[in-house]
C-alpha positions as semicolon CSV with decimal commas, in nm:
position;residue;x (nm);y (nm);z (nm)
1;M;3,442;10,212;11,089
2;P;3,099;10,317;11,226
3;M;3,088;10,565;11,513
4;E;2,984;10,447;11,857
5;K;2,689;10,624;12,018
6;G;2,815;10,920;12,217
7;S;3,129;10,967;12,008
8;L;3,227;11,333;11,995
9;V;3,311;11,443;11,642
10;L;3,381;11,772;11,465
11;V;3,193;11,817;11,139
12;D;3,197;12,082;10,869
13;Y;2,875;12,113;10,674
14;T;2,648;12,324;10,458
15;A;2,273;12,264;10,469
16;K;2,028;12,354;10,191
17;V;1,658;12,320;10,116
18;K;1,636;12,070;9,830
19;D;1,362;12,232;9,622
20;T;1,496;12,590;9,640
21;N;1,872;12,534;9,692
22;E;1,851;12,789;9,977
23;V;2,142;12,764;10,221
24;F;2,004;12,792;10,574
25;E;2,305;12,685;10,781
26;T;2,680;12,644;10,732
27;T;2,994;12,609;10,939
28;R;3,209;12,731;10,647
29;E;3,294;13,099;10,624
30;E;3,341;13,104;10,247
31;E;3,000;12,943;10,198
32;A;2,839;13,190;10,439
33;K;2,984;13,486;10,248
34;K;2,790;13,375;9,941
35;T;2,460;13,411;10,129
36;D;2,269;13,654;10,350
37;L;2,365;13,438;10,648
38;Y;2,715;13,579;10,684
39;D;2,794;13,722;11,027
40;P;3,138;13,888;11,051
41;T;3,126;13,866;11,432
42;R;3,094;13,487;11,427
43;K;3,384;13,244;11,410
44;Y;3,315;12,978;11,149
45;E;3,458;12,640;11,246
46;P;3,357;12,271;11,259
47;R;3,062;12,193;11,484
48;L;3,080;11,954;11,777
49;V;2,833;11,666;11,753
50;S;2,771;11,374;11,985
51;V;2,671;11,093;11,752
52;G;2,335;10,935;11,831
53;E;2,247;11,195;12,097
54;A;2,005;11,404;11,884
55;W;2,237;11,708;11,873
56;V;2,151;11,727;11,502
57;L;1,852;11,620;11,293
58;K;1,777;11,248;11,299
59;G;1,858;11,197;10,931
60;L;2,200;11,355;10,970
61;D;2,262;11,177;11,300
62;E;2,199;10,838;11,137
63;A;2,439;10,919;10,852
64;L;2,714;11,023;11,095
65;A;2,675;10,697;11,289
66;K;2,777;10,508;10,974
67;A;3,062;10,742;10,878
68;G;3,431;10,756;10,955
69;V;3,681;11,036;11,004
70;G;3,766;11,200;10,672
71;D;3,444;11,089;10,504
72;K;3,265;11,338;10,281
73;L;2,890;11,282;10,281
74;N;2,593;11,404;10,083
75;V;2,298;11,342;10,311
76;E;1,933;11,382;10,211
77;V;1,710;11,440;10,511
78;T;1,341;11,381;10,447
79;P;1,073;11,558;10,656
80;D;1,010;11,253;10,876
81;K;1,375;11,266;10,985
82;G;1,402;11,644;10,971
83;F;1,157;11,910;11,087
84;G;0,846;11,699;11,035
85;E;0,551;11,727;10,799
86;R;0,343;12,043;10,776
87;D;0,038;12,043;11,002
88;P;-0,250;12,255;10,863
89;S;-0,399;12,287;11,212
90;K;-0,096;12,495;11,312
91;V;-0,193;12,775;11,071
92;R;-0,422;13,024;11,249
93;M;-0,599;13,351;11,172
94;V;-0,571;13,596;11,461
95;P;-0,658;13,965;11,514
96;Q;-0,366;14,187;11,414
97;R;-0,404;14,386;11,737
98;K;-0,273;14,082;11,927
99;L;0,075;14,190;11,818
100;G;0,048;14,498;12,038
101;E;0,240;14,819;11,963
102;K;0,414;14,672;11,658
103;A;0,094;14,546;11,496
104;D;0,109;14,799;11,213
105;E;0,477;14,740;11,140
106;V;0,474;14,369;11,056
107;R;0,500;14,234;10,703
108;V;0,435;13,898;10,537
109;G;0,730;13,669;10,611
110;D;0,810;13,824;10,948
111;V;0,867;13,593;11,244
112;V;0,651;13,693;11,542
113;E;0,611;13,574;11,899
114;M;0,254;13,558;12,023
115;D;0,138;13,618;12,380
116;D;0,124;13,242;12,442
117;N;0,502;13,224;12,378
118;R;0,456;13,051;12,044
119;T;0,665;13,168;11,749
120;G;0,522;13,174;11,398
121;I;0,564;13,318;11,049
122;I;0,314;13,568;10,907
123;R;0,169;13,434;10,582
124;Y;-0,111;13,688;10,517
125;I;-0,225;14,028;10,642
126;G;-0,563;14,182;10,566
127;S;-0,880;14,336;10,715
128;G;-0,726;14,365;11,060
129;R;-0,634;13,999;11,073
130;I;-0,313;13,805;11,018
131;Q;-0,249;13,444;10,926
132;V;0,027;13,298;11,141
133;D;0,195;12,969;11,053
134;F;0,322;12,795;11,366
135;N;0,485;12,512;11,171
136;H;0,864;12,510;11,165
137;R;0,997;12,706;10,871
138;F;1,129;12,387;10,711
139;A;0,841;12,157;10,799
140;G;0,757;11,942;10,498
141;K;1,091;12,022;10,332
142;T;1,360;11,777;10,224
143;L;1,704;11,904;10,324
144;L;2,048;11,840;10,175
145;Y;2,363;11,829;10,387
146;D;2,714;11,846;10,239
147;V;2,922;11,709;10,527
148;N;3,289;11,653;10,604
149;V;3,371;11,447;10,914
150;V;3,680;11,636;11,029
151;K;3,788;11,471;11,353
152;K;3,686;11,231;11,629
153;L;3,778;11,350;11,977
154;D;3,940;11,079;12,187
155;A;4,172;11,267;12,425
156;D;4,006;11,398;12,742
157;N;4,168;11,741;12,701
158;D;4,026;11,775;12,349
159;K;3,681;11,673;12,470
160;I;3,684;11,923;12,759
161;T;3,795;12,210;12,534
162;A;3,524;12,133;12,279
163;L;3,252;12,096;12,545
164;I;3,339;12,436;12,694
165;K;3,331;12,602;12,351
166;R;2,995;12,439;12,280
167;R;2,839;12,633;12,568
168;I;3,052;12,950;12,554
169;P;3,179;13,071;12,215
170;V;3,534;13,174;12,311
171;E;3,875;13,150;12,148
172;E;4,045;12,820;12,223
173;S;4,348;13,010;12,359
174;K;4,123;13,151;12,634
175;V;4,004;12,810;12,751
176;K;4,202;12,726;13,066
177;F;4,172;12,415;13,278
178;N;4,380;12,168;13,472
179;L;4,292;11,800;13,476
180;A;4,461;11,608;13,756
181;G;4,334;11,256;13,803
182;A;3,962;11,272;13,880
183;S;3,968;11,646;13,955
184;L;3,915;11,919;13,697
185;E;3,975;12,288;13,770
186;M;3,836;12,523;13,507
187;E;3,883;12,897;13,458
188;L;3,643;13,074;13,221
189;P;3,749;13,399;13,048
190;E;3,675;13,712;13,252
191;E;3,452;13,852;12,977
192;T;3,205;13,569;13,042
193;Y;3,150;13,650;13,410
194;L;2,853;13,878;13,338
195;A;2,701;13,652;13,074
196;E;2,327;13,600;13,113
197;G;2,250;13,268;13,278
198;L;2,616;13,196;13,360
199;Q;2,528;12,963;13,647
200;I;2,306;12,759;13,415
201;I;2,588;12,750;13,158
202;K;2,832;12,626;13,423
203;R;2,592;12,352;13,527
204;A;2,549;12,247;13,163
205;I;2,927;12,235;13,109
206;A;2,965;12,026;13,423
207;N;2,693;11,783;13,310
208;D;2,858;11,749;12,968
209;V;3,201;11,686;13,118
210;F;3,075;11,424;13,364
211;K;2,894;11,246;13,079
212;F;3,164;11,249;12,813
213;V;3,475;11,244;13,033
214;P;3,381;10,982;13,296
215;A;3,727;10,999;13,454
216;V;3,629;11,339;13,598
217;K;3,451;11,309;13,934
218;N;3,493;11,663;14,067
219;L;3,481;11,992;13,878
220;K;3,573;12,330;14,021
221;F;3,519;12,667;13,850
222;V;3,771;12,940;13,932
223;E;3,717;13,312;13,878
224;N;4,018;13,543;13,853
225;Y;3,985;13,921;13,822
226;A;4,265;14,142;13,693
227;A;4,283;14,515;13,757
228;P;4,222;14,714;13,435
229;E;4,552;14,853;13,303
230;A;4,398;15,193;13,243
231;E;4,293;15,226;13,607
232;E;4,641;15,124;13,724
233;K;4,804;15,381;13,496
234;K;4,564;15,649;13,614
235;A;4,645;15,572;13,977
236;E;5,019;15,597;13,906
237;E;4,988;15,931;13,724
238;K;4,761;16,096;13,980
239;P;5,035;16,192;14,234
240;A;5,246;16,353;13,958
241;T;4,947;16,556;13,839
242;E;4,868;16,675;14,191
243;A;5,233;16,776;14,242
244;K;5,227;16,993;13,928
245;A;4,906;17,163;14,045
246;E;5,061;17,241;14,383
247;A;5,372;17,387;14,216
248;K;5,164;17,626;14,007
249;Q;4,972;17,744;14,312
250;A;5,303;17,813;14,493
């Protein structure tokens, strides 16, 4: 049965460039370990996707809209439904000195950010000049996705948990909230309190919840701080230490 627009689904996938077989993204740990992509600090798990909401490339989005839970798909995404065609006008020659202090350290293939906030890939270096390609790395490439539609989220609690994890990569056991009627009270893990842009993250979570869990009309974030155990232990031991010092002086 086709997915309705806005359906929240969990998908496992591995994405490759068709002409080189290069894996550039995967949600599967075993697949990642076979490549240079593997990050031991990352938790590999199915990705949350809202079908038809452009959370993934158009070609993949269209395939998911026609899929059902448990389906295994091999999706070919052409440039027009992927990262677009290559645009020769986006390849520029610029003075190497524009890279500032690191100008002499760059190599062909490096990704650089120019002073106009554009990011590009260095294609050539010579005679004090560099050729920077501002096209997306996979522009003009056909991509292959090996996809498994793992689960469709229907329960509000499942949706809320997944939406929180989408914005803040935390263990599911650390996600705490209480949904009572139209009111949702949410407690984020203490280690996230100093996260950069936390207020923006909270606003994004709230927007997601209001959109995908329409029963929620009010959302409240709660912050709880616990005293570090080490500090408590230190405070308890201090009087005993002072007593010993006084006994020696006597």
